[in-house]
XYZ file of C-alpha atoms in Angstrom:
776
model
C -10.984 -3.123 74.223
C -11.948 0.163 73.017
C -9.907 1.838 69.904
C -8.084 4.750 71.770
C -7.165 1.552 74.035
C -5.594 -0.511 71.522
C -3.937 2.513 69.791
C -2.465 4.226 72.834
C -1.938 0.787 74.666
C -4.021 1.893 77.486
C -5.421 -0.445 80.337
C -9.301 -0.963 79.551
C -11.312 -0.857 81.993
C -13.102 -4.004 83.339
C -16.895 -2.336 82.828
C -18.740 0.988 82.500
C -18.907 2.888 85.702
C -22.268 2.729 86.981
C -24.442 5.917 87.529
C -25.115 5.102 91.515
C -20.907 5.009 91.800
C -20.783 8.506 90.646
C -23.360 9.602 93.407
C -22.663 10.471 96.734
C -23.603 7.964 99.517
C -27.451 7.934 100.812
C -25.711 8.681 104.105
C -24.649 11.609 102.785
C -27.770 13.358 101.342
C -30.919 14.680 102.888
C -33.230 17.540 102.327
C -31.359 20.087 103.903
C -28.025 19.129 102.988
C -24.931 18.007 105.124
C -23.372 21.052 107.230
C -20.710 23.066 105.905
C -17.052 21.677 106.837
C -15.016 24.408 108.223
C -11.809 25.326 106.478
C -9.450 22.901 108.332
C -11.834 20.170 107.338
C -11.832 21.037 103.777
C -7.999 21.028 103.591
C -8.113 17.589 105.341
C -10.690 16.408 102.594
C -8.762 17.771 99.710
C -5.759 16.309 100.668
C -7.340 12.915 101.059
C -8.864 13.323 97.394
C -5.256 14.376 96.116
C -4.078 11.105 97.564
C -6.710 8.858 96.452
C -6.402 10.212 93.140
C -3.121 9.775 92.978
C -2.980 6.169 94.191
C -6.371 5.686 91.500
C -4.153 7.182 88.729
C -1.196 4.738 89.754
C -3.589 1.653 89.942
C -5.103 2.882 86.801
C -8.622 2.403 88.818
C -10.722 4.312 86.166
C -13.654 4.059 88.729
C -12.129 5.607 91.218
C -10.869 8.564 89.112
C -14.424 8.677 87.609
C -15.922 9.242 91.025
C -13.657 11.632 91.961
C -14.671 13.516 88.715
C -18.153 13.527 90.023
C -18.134 13.810 93.641
C -14.584 15.322 94.092
C -15.051 18.261 97.105
C -12.848 20.877 94.622
C -13.180 21.981 91.355
C -9.371 21.274 91.080
C -9.963 17.878 92.318
C -12.950 16.909 89.913
C -10.976 19.011 86.941
C -7.402 16.924 87.570
C -9.433 13.726 87.958
C -11.087 14.370 84.432
C -7.936 14.915 83.258
C -6.895 11.880 83.930
C -9.660 9.820 82.423
C -8.589 8.678 79.065
C -11.208 5.775 78.136
C -14.045 7.134 75.566
C -16.675 4.778 77.192
C -16.189 6.428 80.550
C -15.690 9.788 79.098
C -19.713 9.488 77.386
C -20.890 8.124 80.638
C -19.042 11.387 82.839
C -20.125 13.682 80.434
C -23.976 12.591 80.461
C -23.681 12.323 84.358
C -22.132 16.474 84.598
C -23.909 17.616 82.012
C -26.334 20.492 83.667
C -24.398 20.319 86.849
C -22.342 23.548 88.642
C -19.023 22.578 87.510
C -18.781 23.732 84.068
C -14.946 23.220 84.024
C -15.101 19.675 84.459
C -17.611 19.556 81.351
C -15.478 21.384 79.437
C -12.495 19.105 80.255
C -14.519 16.182 79.358
C -15.739 17.068 76.507
C -12.342 18.429 75.384
C -11.033 15.049 75.895
C -13.763 13.411 73.985
C -13.275 15.876 71.262
C -9.677 15.045 71.344
C -10.521 11.365 71.176
C -12.636 11.583 68.489
C -10.486 13.714 66.243
C -7.620 10.817 66.584
C -10.033 8.538 65.420
C -11.189 10.241 62.722
C -7.404 10.887 61.595
C -6.301 7.278 62.450
C -9.784 6.154 60.330
C -8.906 8.854 57.483
C -4.916 7.200 57.539
C -6.362 3.356 56.970
C -8.756 4.777 53.994
C -5.536 6.614 52.410
C -3.672 3.200 53.305
C -6.425 0.964 51.394
C -6.511 3.843 48.466
C -2.819 3.839 47.812
C -2.475 -0.044 48.036
C -5.743 -0.680 45.890
C -4.607 1.983 43.269
C -1.411 0.109 42.996
C -3.103 -3.212 42.990
C -5.471 -2.208 40.216
C -2.513 -0.775 37.750
C -0.252 -3.685 38.477
C -3.367 -5.140 36.963
C -3.453 -3.144 33.745
C -1.997 -3.490 30.448
C 0.623 -0.943 29.199
C -0.514 2.483 27.722
C 0.613 6.325 27.684
C 0.356 7.306 31.102
C 1.309 3.974 32.788
C 4.660 4.978 34.052
C 3.390 8.568 34.927
C 0.346 7.189 37.111
C 2.645 4.731 38.948
C 5.068 7.180 39.939
C 1.938 9.090 41.453
C 0.843 5.837 42.936
C 3.676 5.205 44.441
C 4.270 9.110 45.815
C 0.922 8.482 47.192
C 2.138 5.449 48.938
C 5.374 6.455 49.993
C 3.329 9.142 52.216
C 1.668 6.343 54.205
C 3.680 3.505 53.844
C 5.452 3.804 57.304
C 1.977 3.620 58.840
C 0.945 0.402 56.807
C 0.944 -3.434 58.119
C 4.212 -5.363 57.192
C 2.190 -7.738 55.170
C 0.276 -4.977 53.183
C 3.714 -3.357 52.313
C 4.926 -6.772 50.983
C 2.041 -7.014 48.958
C 2.416 -3.909 47.496
C 6.212 -3.855 46.731
C 4.728 -7.016 44.597
C 1.993 -5.130 42.999
C 5.033 -2.123 42.089
C 7.369 -4.625 40.923
C 4.854 -6.327 38.758
C 3.970 -2.727 37.389
C 7.392 -1.985 36.694
C 7.455 -5.655 34.940
C 5.179 -4.504 32.602
C 6.927 -1.201 32.004
C 9.890 -3.072 31.085
C 8.177 -5.131 28.754
C 6.690 -2.295 26.756
C 10.644 -1.097 26.425
C 11.242 -4.440 25.324
C 8.266 -4.556 22.892
C 9.720 -0.637 21.582
C 13.006 -2.023 21.089
C 11.957 -5.242 19.220
C 9.695 -3.060 16.985
C 12.785 -0.821 16.621
C 14.723 -2.878 15.519
C 12.282 -4.449 13.216
C 11.569 -1.279 11.552
C 15.481 -0.439 11.207
C 15.606 -4.232 9.450
C 12.722 -3.308 7.128
C 14.452 0.138 6.348
C 17.569 -1.685 5.805
C 16.142 -4.115 3.189
C 14.406 -0.971 1.568
C 17.688 0.764 1.162
C 19.200 -2.634 -0.194
C 16.286 -2.953 -2.905
C 16.434 0.753 -3.468
C 20.118 0.432 -4.251
C 19.379 -2.958 -6.558
C 16.500 -1.275 -8.366
C 19.378 1.698 -9.052
C 21.825 -0.452 -10.552
C 19.341 -2.406 -12.348
C 17.719 0.969 -14.121
C 21.734 1.931 -14.522
C 22.091 -1.246 -16.537
C 18.905 -0.960 -18.482
C 19.844 2.629 -19.456
C 22.624 1.544 -20.523
C 21.559 -1.586 -22.098
C 18.919 0.946 -24.193
C 21.631 2.980 -25.461
C 23.273 0.400 -26.816
C 20.116 -0.897 -28.342
C 19.763 2.595 -29.763
C 23.110 3.155 -31.298
C 23.093 -0.397 -32.965
C 19.117 0.568 -34.204
C 20.797 4.017 -35.461
C 23.260 1.916 -37.293
C 20.677 -0.545 -38.623
C 18.172 2.587 -39.562
C 21.745 4.155 -41.558
C 22.348 0.859 -43.358
C 18.387 0.585 -44.072
C 18.621 3.834 -45.402
C 21.450 3.161 -47.784
C 19.927 0.165 -48.752
C 16.671 1.418 -49.853
C 18.420 4.391 -51.899
C 20.228 1.532 -53.670
C 16.698 -0.236 -54.205
C 15.263 3.121 -55.570
C 18.078 4.013 -57.484
C 17.814 0.443 -59.117
C 14.075 0.430 -59.390
C 14.466 3.942 -61.309
C 17.077 2.641 -63.543
C 14.613 -0.444 -64.403
C 11.695 1.821 -64.849
C 13.413 3.843 -67.408
C 14.307 0.623 -69.114
C 10.803 -0.472 -68.768
C 9.712 2.542 -70.507
C 12.466 2.082 -73.153
C 11.455 -1.400 -73.745
C 7.726 -0.447 -74.323
C 8.433 2.440 -76.364
C 9.978 -0.042 -78.663
C 7.763 -2.669 -78.652
C 4.932 0.482 -79.873
C 7.357 0.662 -82.390
C 7.226 -2.966 -83.513
C 10.892 -3.428 -82.984
C 11.194 -6.767 -81.042
C 14.818 -6.708 -81.386
C 15.423 -3.294 -79.653
C 12.798 -4.440 -77.034
C 14.558 -7.811 -76.663
C 17.921 -5.942 -76.057
C 16.735 -3.705 -73.751
C 15.186 -6.693 -71.689
C 18.397 -8.411 -71.722
C 20.001 -5.272 -69.893
C 16.699 -5.099 -67.530
C 18.109 -8.956 -66.601
C 21.464 -7.971 -66.133
C 20.304 -5.500 -63.937
C 18.423 -7.353 -61.933
C 21.167 -9.964 -61.220
C 22.982 -7.391 -59.060
C 19.766 -5.451 -57.457
C 17.820 -6.323 -54.420
C 13.976 -7.627 -55.117
C 12.016 -5.300 -56.823
C 8.916 -3.819 -55.775
C 5.492 -5.467 -56.640
C 4.809 -2.430 -59.451
C 8.025 -2.793 -61.023
C 7.540 -6.793 -60.835
C 4.272 -6.950 -62.741
C 5.560 -4.419 -65.484
C 8.632 -6.539 -66.195
C 6.016 -9.417 -66.345
C 3.706 -7.445 -68.487
C 6.673 -6.164 -70.465
C 7.450 -10.116 -71.052
C 4.005 -10.689 -71.997
C 3.847 -7.953 -74.839
C 7.463 -8.870 -75.989
C 6.391 -12.488 -76.128
C 3.101 -11.788 -77.969
C 4.761 -9.533 -80.173
C 7.222 -12.231 -81.099
C 4.159 -14.942 -81.461
C 2.774 -12.700 -83.941
C 5.763 -12.156 -85.458
C 6.633 -15.774 -85.298
C 2.906 -16.845 -86.807
C 0.451 -14.502 -88.106
C -1.853 -11.510 -86.765
C -4.904 -13.097 -87.489
C -5.198 -15.815 -85.127
C -4.292 -13.671 -82.103
C -7.431 -11.516 -83.232
C -9.398 -13.786 -83.623
C -8.528 -15.060 -80.016
C -8.927 -11.059 -78.940
C -12.235 -10.987 -80.475
C -13.118 -14.535 -78.933
C -11.696 -13.214 -75.241
C -14.064 -9.857 -75.833
C -17.124 -11.760 -76.713
C -16.424 -13.726 -73.405
C -16.564 -10.862 -71.529
C -20.199 -9.959 -72.283
C -21.347 -12.311 -70.290
C -18.812 -12.071 -67.736
C -19.736 -11.161 -63.818
C -16.752 -9.445 -62.977
C -16.804 -5.987 -61.175
C -17.539 -2.941 -63.154
C -13.957 -1.653 -62.775
C -12.344 -5.102 -63.059
C -14.287 -5.715 -66.379
C -13.812 -2.064 -67.518
C -9.988 -2.712 -67.316
C -9.984 -5.885 -68.477
C -11.738 -4.054 -72.157
C -9.354 -1.572 -71.782
C -6.444 -4.015 -71.849
C -7.987 -6.216 -74.793
C -7.920 -2.786 -76.856
C -4.721 -2.346 -76.040
C -3.690 -5.537 -77.076
C -5.494 -4.962 -80.448
C -4.267 -1.733 -81.354
C -0.664 -3.430 -80.704
C -1.702 -6.236 -83.602
C -2.855 -3.134 -85.725
C 0.593 -1.856 -85.729
C 2.182 -4.450 -86.691
C -0.450 -6.450 -89.007
C 0.398 -3.946 -92.157
C -3.369 -4.364 -93.044
C -6.615 -3.273 -91.432
C -9.206 -6.100 -91.294
C -12.323 -4.256 -90.960
C -14.707 -6.741 -90.582
C -12.712 -8.150 -87.524
C -12.327 -4.521 -86.010
C -16.433 -3.999 -85.953
C -16.936 -7.396 -84.628
C -14.435 -6.573 -81.912
C -15.753 -3.030 -81.248
C -19.266 -4.575 -81.302
C -18.186 -7.061 -78.605
C -16.066 -4.580 -76.837
C -19.630 -1.811 -76.361
C -21.749 -4.717 -75.198
C -18.909 -5.984 -73.053
C -18.693 -2.318 -71.459
C -22.769 -1.738 -71.186
C -22.506 -2.770 -67.393
C -19.528 -0.670 -66.825
C -21.449 2.013 -68.675
C -24.460 1.859 -66.320
C -22.145 1.798 -63.383
C -20.207 4.992 -64.099
C -23.736 6.467 -64.905
C -24.452 5.581 -61.037
C -21.256 7.138 -60.113
C -22.091 10.325 -61.889
C -25.462 10.629 -60.272
C -23.760 10.015 -56.963
C -21.233 12.568 -57.529
C -23.821 15.061 -58.553
C -26.029 14.219 -55.015
C -22.779 14.981 -53.382
C -22.283 18.130 -54.953
C -25.688 18.855 -54.202
C -25.028 17.811 -50.213
C -22.262 19.940 -50.281
C -24.171 23.068 -51.215
C -26.328 22.320 -48.611
C -23.453 21.902 -45.903
C -21.909 24.920 -47.417
C -25.169 27.004 -47.186
C -25.964 25.655 -43.668
C -22.696 26.698 -42.465
C -22.777 30.140 -43.870
C -26.147 30.782 -42.062
C -24.420 29.643 -38.785
C -21.788 32.336 -39.053
C -24.153 35.067 -40.302
C -26.581 34.270 -37.529
C -24.243 33.485 -34.606
C -23.831 35.995 -31.910
C -19.955 36.795 -32.129
C -20.176 39.223 -29.139
C -21.140 36.665 -27.048
C -19.930 33.683 -28.793
C -20.956 30.045 -28.129
C -17.480 28.594 -28.513
C -18.584 25.166 -27.955
C -20.864 25.409 -30.668
C -18.396 27.033 -33.014
C -16.568 23.842 -32.289
C -19.411 21.279 -32.822
C -20.259 23.136 -36.160
C -16.627 23.135 -37.560
C -16.218 19.311 -36.727
C -19.477 18.119 -37.640
C -19.493 19.795 -40.871
C -16.124 19.107 -41.940
C -16.674 15.116 -41.017
C -19.797 15.304 -42.918
C -18.196 17.240 -45.703
C -15.581 14.410 -45.948
C -18.638 11.836 -46.412
C -19.852 13.564 -49.453
C -17.797 12.510 -51.548
C -16.501 11.499 -54.591
C -17.482 14.609 -56.678
C -16.670 15.994 -59.984
C -12.945 17.388 -59.508
C -13.919 20.293 -61.996
C -17.625 20.927 -60.357
C -16.575 20.643 -57.185
C -13.251 22.979 -57.391
C -15.377 26.303 -56.739
C -17.333 24.539 -54.070
C -13.901 23.416 -52.341
C -12.633 26.569 -52.405
C -15.442 28.386 -50.781
C -15.864 25.712 -47.905
C -12.217 26.306 -47.175
C -12.538 29.936 -47.151
C -15.906 29.728 -44.857
C -13.885 27.082 -42.861
C -10.859 28.807 -42.766
C -12.878 32.276 -41.232
C -14.798 30.458 -38.314
C -11.079 28.697 -37.650
C -9.717 32.164 -37.738
C -12.381 33.516 -35.051
C -11.708 30.435 -32.652
C -7.734 30.723 -33.077
C -8.278 34.221 -31.727
C -10.551 32.771 -28.798
C -8.090 30.228 -28.224
C -5.568 32.212 -27.926
C -7.503 34.906 -25.728
C -7.902 31.499 -23.546
C -4.355 30.783 -23.703
C -3.399 33.706 -22.480
C -5.875 33.669 -19.641
C -4.740 30.634 -18.425
C -1.222 31.338 -18.447
C -2.084 34.505 -16.393
C -3.486 32.349 -13.951
C -0.488 29.699 -13.946
C 1.829 32.891 -13.328
C -0.444 33.990 -10.222
C -0.377 30.629 -9.081
C 3.458 30.406 -9.598
C 3.726 34.260 -7.456
C 1.780 32.313 -4.331
C 4.639 29.956 -3.855
C 6.465 33.182 -2.763
C 3.841 34.265 0.042
C 4.224 33.820 3.595
C 0.803 33.340 4.464
C 0.011 29.918 3.793
C -3.647 29.930 4.363
C -4.351 33.006 2.143
C -1.978 31.168 -0.444
C -4.211 28.048 -0.313
C -7.719 30.530 -0.573
C -5.874 32.215 -3.637
C -5.262 28.977 -5.305
C -8.973 27.865 -4.967
C -10.229 31.157 -6.427
C -7.668 30.682 -9.118
C -8.940 26.931 -9.626
C -12.625 28.213 -9.688
C -11.740 30.873 -12.193
C -10.146 28.298 -14.299
C -13.113 26.408 -14.848
C -14.492 29.733 -16.199
C -12.392 30.248 -18.832
C -13.202 29.393 -22.467
C -12.044 26.469 -24.825
C -8.396 25.633 -25.487
C -7.021 23.234 -28.174
C -6.607 19.814 -26.434
C -3.389 19.406 -26.677
C -2.365 23.455 -25.433
C -4.774 22.556 -22.755
C -3.549 19.259 -21.492
C -0.102 21.023 -21.379
C -1.520 24.270 -19.444
C -3.244 22.377 -17.243
C -0.131 20.234 -16.136
C 1.827 23.357 -15.338
C -1.152 25.164 -13.759
C -1.697 21.701 -11.150
C 1.862 21.165 -10.663
C 1.952 24.808 -8.737
C -1.213 24.226 -7.147
C -0.032 21.116 -5.853
C 3.310 23.025 -4.790
C 1.193 25.627 -2.945
C -0.709 23.000 -1.070
C 2.531 20.835 -0.406
C 4.083 24.216 0.924
C 1.425 24.396 3.438
C 1.563 20.968 4.160
C 5.581 21.268 4.881
C 4.873 24.494 7.113
C 1.703 22.176 8.692
C 4.195 19.108 9.341
C 7.053 21.887 10.290
C 4.619 23.005 13.200
C 3.570 19.592 14.077
C 7.239 18.610 14.513
C 8.161 21.713 16.275
C 5.398 20.846 18.836
C 6.671 17.214 19.219
C 10.024 18.909 19.590
C 8.840 21.010 22.284
C 7.324 17.773 24.237
C 10.249 16.048 23.964
C 12.029 18.693 25.531
C 9.346 19.154 27.862
C 9.580 15.589 28.691
C 13.185 15.837 29.406
C 12.618 18.539 31.620
C 10.134 16.580 33.646
C 12.598 14.133 33.580
C 15.078 16.293 34.948
C 12.705 17.457 38.167
C 12.259 13.671 38.722
C 15.689 13.162 38.523
C 16.409 16.016 41.094
C 13.609 14.963 43.328
C 15.258 11.210 43.706
C 18.365 12.936 44.772
C 19.653 13.690 48.341
C 21.838 15.220 50.611
C 24.325 17.967 49.050
C 23.729 16.889 45.503
C 20.037 17.943 46.442
C 20.468 21.048 47.970
C 23.098 21.886 45.024
C 20.115 21.781 42.734
C 17.867 24.329 44.257
C 18.746 27.110 41.774
C 18.155 25.247 38.793
C 14.223 24.697 39.833
C 13.716 28.646 38.471
C 15.933 27.725 35.400
C 13.632 24.784 34.411
C 10.452 26.233 34.960
C 11.824 29.441 32.884
C 13.152 26.729 30.252
C 9.370 25.055 30.413
C 7.725 28.360 29.842
C 9.934 29.365 26.769
C 8.675 26.421 24.931
C 5.259 27.806 24.323
C 3.057 25.496 22.572
C 2.515 21.543 22.694
C 0.434 19.240 21.156
C -3.152 19.894 22.276
C -3.941 16.644 23.421
C -0.607 16.240 25.246
C -0.867 19.953 26.959
C -2.407 19.344 30.028
C -0.665 16.190 30.524
C 2.503 17.679 30.167
C 2.072 20.777 32.231
C 0.360 18.645 35.265
C 3.566 16.589 35.376
C 5.817 19.370 35.213
C 3.776 20.937 38.167
C 3.758 17.435 40.127
C 7.686 17.430 39.238
C 7.908 20.719 40.827
C 5.965 19.694 43.851
C 8.344 16.545 44.185
C 11.526 18.695 44.090
C 9.799 20.652 46.429
C 9.114 18.180 48.906
C 12.498 16.486 48.516
C 14.265 19.961 49.490
C 11.867 20.025 52.412
C 12.452 16.371 53.268
C 16.246 17.027 52.929
C 16.104 20.178 55.138
C 14.416 18.676 57.723
C 17.182 15.925 57.490
C 19.503 18.345 58.095
C 17.788 20.029 60.966
C 17.423 16.435 62.303
C 21.204 15.448 61.504
C 22.094 18.782 63.464
C 20.302 17.698 66.776
C 21.891 14.423 66.102
C 25.102 16.009 65.945
C 24.117 18.407 69.295
C 23.154 15.155 71.194
C 27.163 13.485 70.372
C 28.850 16.603 71.015
C 26.774 16.641 74.384
C 27.546 13.167 75.236
C 31.064 13.857 74.748
C 31.202 17.057 76.815
C 29.266 15.099 79.193
C 31.681 12.444 79.508
C 34.583 14.979 79.915
C 32.735 16.895 82.932
C 31.949 13.351 83.769
C 35.884 12.778 84.682
C 36.614 16.361 85.341
C 34.166 15.219 88.625
C 35.484 12.164 88.994
C 39.354 14.041 89.392
C 40.873 12.248 86.636
C 44.231 13.079 85.665
C 45.074 16.443 83.309
C 46.172 13.761 81.039
C 42.739 11.917 80.729
C 40.840 15.150 80.711
C 42.710 16.758 77.811
C 42.135 13.224 75.892
C 38.375 13.942 76.465
C 38.287 17.560 75.888
C 40.286 17.478 72.789
C 37.567 14.695 71.622
C 34.736 17.049 72.670
C 36.188 19.980 70.715
C 36.854 17.950 67.579
C 33.398 16.788 67.623
C 32.145 19.815 67.901
C 34.524 21.417 65.085
C 33.226 18.651 62.619
C 29.177 19.600 62.843
C 28.225 21.592 60.217
C 24.879 22.587 61.112
C 23.759 23.503 64.829
C 20.289 24.241 66.227
C 19.721 27.602 67.606
C 21.752 27.820 70.767
C 23.090 24.743 70.266
C 26.569 25.270 69.579
C 26.596 27.689 72.830
C 25.109 25.101 75.086
C 27.739 22.644 74.047
C 30.322 25.180 74.548
C 29.205 26.425 77.759
C 29.410 22.802 78.863
C 33.413 22.417 78.223
C 33.448 25.567 81.158
C 34.746 24.646 84.556
C 31.764 22.515 85.833
C 29.420 24.222 88.106
C 27.565 21.453 89.507
C 28.937 18.112 90.586
C 25.836 16.507 91.846
C 25.342 13.451 89.816
C 22.099 12.442 91.341
C 20.606 15.816 90.558
C 21.705 15.832 87.543
C 20.156 12.591 86.818
C 16.761 13.741 88.369
C 16.714 17.067 86.258
C 17.236 14.545 82.811
C 14.532 12.340 84.006
C 12.045 15.706 84.461
C 13.207 16.723 81.124
C 12.265 13.251 79.480
C 8.712 13.016 81.721
C 7.941 16.450 80.488
C 8.919 15.473 77.051
C 6.128 12.181 77.189
C 3.820 14.584 78.731
C 3.780 16.680 75.554
C 3.668 13.585 73.249
C 1.396 11.411 75.458
C 4.246 9.008 75.663
C 4.071 6.660 78.955
C 6.434 6.619 81.565
C 8.423 4.191 83.059
C 6.754 2.940 86.021
C 9.799 3.309 88.310
C 9.299 7.482 87.290
C 5.896 7.425 87.589
C 5.733 8.870 90.922
C 7.958 11.904 89.613
C 5.417 12.252 86.678
C 2.693 12.318 89.069
C 3.982 14.844 90.957
C 4.816 17.122 87.980
C 1.528 16.874 86.423
C 0.133 17.608 90.006
C 2.090 21.077 89.872
C 0.865 21.416 86.327
C -2.939 20.767 87.156
C -2.213 23.897 89.810
C -0.879 25.754 86.833
C -2.849 24.945 84.008
C -6.154 23.833 85.699
C -5.835 20.889 84.205
C -5.811 21.696 80.390
C -3.725 19.532 78.273
C -1.169 20.571 76.113
C -0.430 20.453 72.681
C 2.465 18.741 71.072
C 4.932 22.050 70.404
C 8.025 21.437 68.318
C 9.551 24.803 69.976
C 8.827 23.413 73.302
C 10.732 20.236 72.373
C 13.421 22.048 71.072
C 13.743 24.178 74.221
C 13.767 21.085 76.109
C 16.615 19.755 74.078
C 18.680 22.941 74.625
C 18.359 22.489 78.413
C 19.247 18.759 78.161
C 22.487 19.608 76.333
C 22.815 22.178 79.281
C 22.242 19.679 82.513
C 25.388 18.685 84.171
C 26.765 15.338 84.005
C 25.318 11.776 84.804
C 26.822 8.005 84.648
C 26.529 6.107 81.696
C 24.359 3.727 83.129
C 21.947 5.987 83.849
C 22.614 8.429 80.514
C 21.849 6.081 77.348
C 18.371 4.740 78.974
C 17.639 8.472 79.672
C 18.994 9.726 76.252
C 16.519 6.943 74.227
C 13.678 7.992 76.229
C 14.157 11.912 75.408
C 15.074 10.845 71.720
C 11.971 9.000 71.286
C 9.674 11.479 72.390
C 11.527 13.782 69.894
C 10.486 11.677 67.371
C 7.089 10.959 68.319
C 6.584 14.542 68.725
C 8.146 15.256 65.038
C 5.912 12.380 63.775
C 2.641 13.813 65.646
C 3.361 17.441 64.726
C 3.769 16.857 60.838
C-alpha cells in the first residue's frame, strides 16, 4: 500500500497496470489505421466510455480507469479518467506511457496530480520531522540540569510541540507529557533550592545581626569599664602626686638637717650634730621611705658622727694610723681608677676631719699619709691623663667634622639643592659629633657654638624646603578634595592619578608631617575612587533594575498569551503600552540584552498568535451560532410545513428568535440568511431540500477531498461529470471563502427531517473542519 493510499485511506491497486493493458487491441491496429467512425458512432462510443468510466470509478477498478486514460477515444474521457487516478504508482506509469503523445492536456492532468501527491508527501514528511524534532528537543531538555535559560527554552520547546501535537501519535504525546513534567519538576526543584538558599542566607544575616548587637553591647561595656578604670587611675594619680609632694617635702627637710649636722661635724661639735641627728630621727618616724641618696647621706653622717665620737672617746692617733694603713693598702689595690680616686678622696676627707679636732699637727704622719696617697693615686693620674688625650682627640675630630660640614655648605648648589644629601649630611654629622665625646668643656664651648650655628643654618634651609613641600602637598590635597564635587567620575579619576604622580615628585617633608599629609591625601583619593565605584555600582544596579522590569514585562506578555476569550481580547490595547514601556527601559546588562529582547519579541509573537487563535475561535463560534440558529429556524419551518397549530409555531419561532438574539457575532451574510428563514416558507418539498443539502455536502467533500458515503456516490459522480465538463477535469483547491459560501447556502436551504438533517450537518461540518486545517 502506498503512502498516499495509507494517508487518505484509498483502496490500493492489486498490481501496477501493465503497459499492454494501456495499448489498443491488436485487432484495432493496422498500418493504415482504422476507418474514421461517423458522428453517431462517436457519440455511442463516448456514451459507452462514460458509462464504463463511471462503472470503473464506482468499482474502484484502477486498471479500467487507467486504460481509459490511454485508450479513451475523446480527450474529455481521457482527462476525466486521469483526474480520477489517485495511486502514485499508477500515475507514474501513465505519465511514462502518455509522455510524447498528442494529448498534452492528459499529460498535464497526470503530472499535476503526481506533483500534488508528491507535495502532500513532502508536507507529511516535514510534519513528521517537526514532530520528531520537537519531541526530541523536549526529551533532551528534560535530561539537562537547570540553568538560567532552562525555563525559557522549555517554553520555546513546548510552543514548538503544541504547534504539531495534534498530528502526533497518542503514545508519543504521552511520552512528551512525561518529559515536560520532568522538566517542570527540574524547575520546581531549582525554585526549592533558591528558597532554601534564601532561608539559609536570612538565617546567616540574622546570626550576623545578633553577633553585631553582642559586639556593640560588649564594646559599650568595655567603654564603661575603661571610663571607670580611667577615673580610678586619675584618683590614684592624684593620691600618688600628693604622696610624692609630701615625700619631696620631707626629703628636702631631712636634706637640710643633714647639711646642718655635717656643718656641726665640720666644726667638731658632736653635741650639736647629735641633736640634729635626733631631729632627723623624729622626722623619719612619720615620713615615707627616703630616697637612696638621702639614706646613704644619713648612713655617712652616722659614720662621721660615730667616728667623731670615737675620736673624742679615744684618741686621734690610732685613727690616723688606721687611715695611713688604709691609704697604704690602696697602693697595691686593683680598683677601678674612678673608684680608687673616690676612695682616696674619702680618706683624705677623714684625715682633714681628724686634723680639725686633733689640736696638733703630726707632720711625720701627714707626710707618710700624703706619700701613700700619691702612690695610690698614680694609676688614677695615668687614667685621667689618658682621658685628657681622648678629649683632645675628640676635639680634633670635631674640628674635622665642622670643617667637612662647612665645606659641604659652601660647595652645595643651593639653587638645585639635593635635599636628600642635605638630610643625610646633617643626620650623619650630628651622630658623629655626639660620638666625639667627652671633650673639655671650656675648650669645646666655642667649637660647640660654631657647630650649632652651622647646623642651624642648614636646618633652616631644610625647614624652608620642608615648608615649600608641605605647601605643595597641601595644595595637592585640596585639589584632590575638590575633585569629589566633579560630575565626571572618569575625568576625576584620571586627574587623581596625575596628582598621585605629582605627589611622588614633591621634595622631602618631615616624617611625622609626611605621614599626616599622606593620610589626608590618600583619604581624598580613596573617596574619589569610591565615588566612581559607587556610580559604577549605581549604574550596574540600574541595569539590573531595567532587567527586572523587562522580565516583568516579559512575564506580563506570557500571562496575556495564556489568556482566552474576552480577557484576552481586552488586553489588545496593552501590547503597544508594553512595547513602549520595554523600549523606554533603555539599556540592560550586556550579557542579558539579546536574551531579553528575544524573549520580549517572542512574547509579542505568542500574544499575536493567541489573538489570532482567539479571533479564529470567535469566527468559528460565530459559525457555530449560525448553524445552531439555522437548526432552530429549520425546526420552525419544518413545523410550519407539517401544519402544526399556531401556539406550537409561536414557541418554535420565539425559540429561534431568542437564539438569534443571543448570538454576539455573525459571519458575513449569516444574520440575513437566518432572518430570511423565518419568513413564510417558499419550498415545502422536503425531499428536494434533502437533496440540496446532500449536494452541498458533496461539494464540500470534493473541495476538501473527503470521501463521500457509498449511498451518495451516484450524486457525487453526477456532480463530478458536470464539473469535469465545466472545468476540463482540473482539480479544485480548498477555498475557505468557497466553504463559507456553501455554509450560507446551507443556512438558506429549506427544511429537512431531523433524522436526515443531523447526519448531513455532521458531514458538512467535518468538511469545514478539514478544510480549515488544510487551508492553514
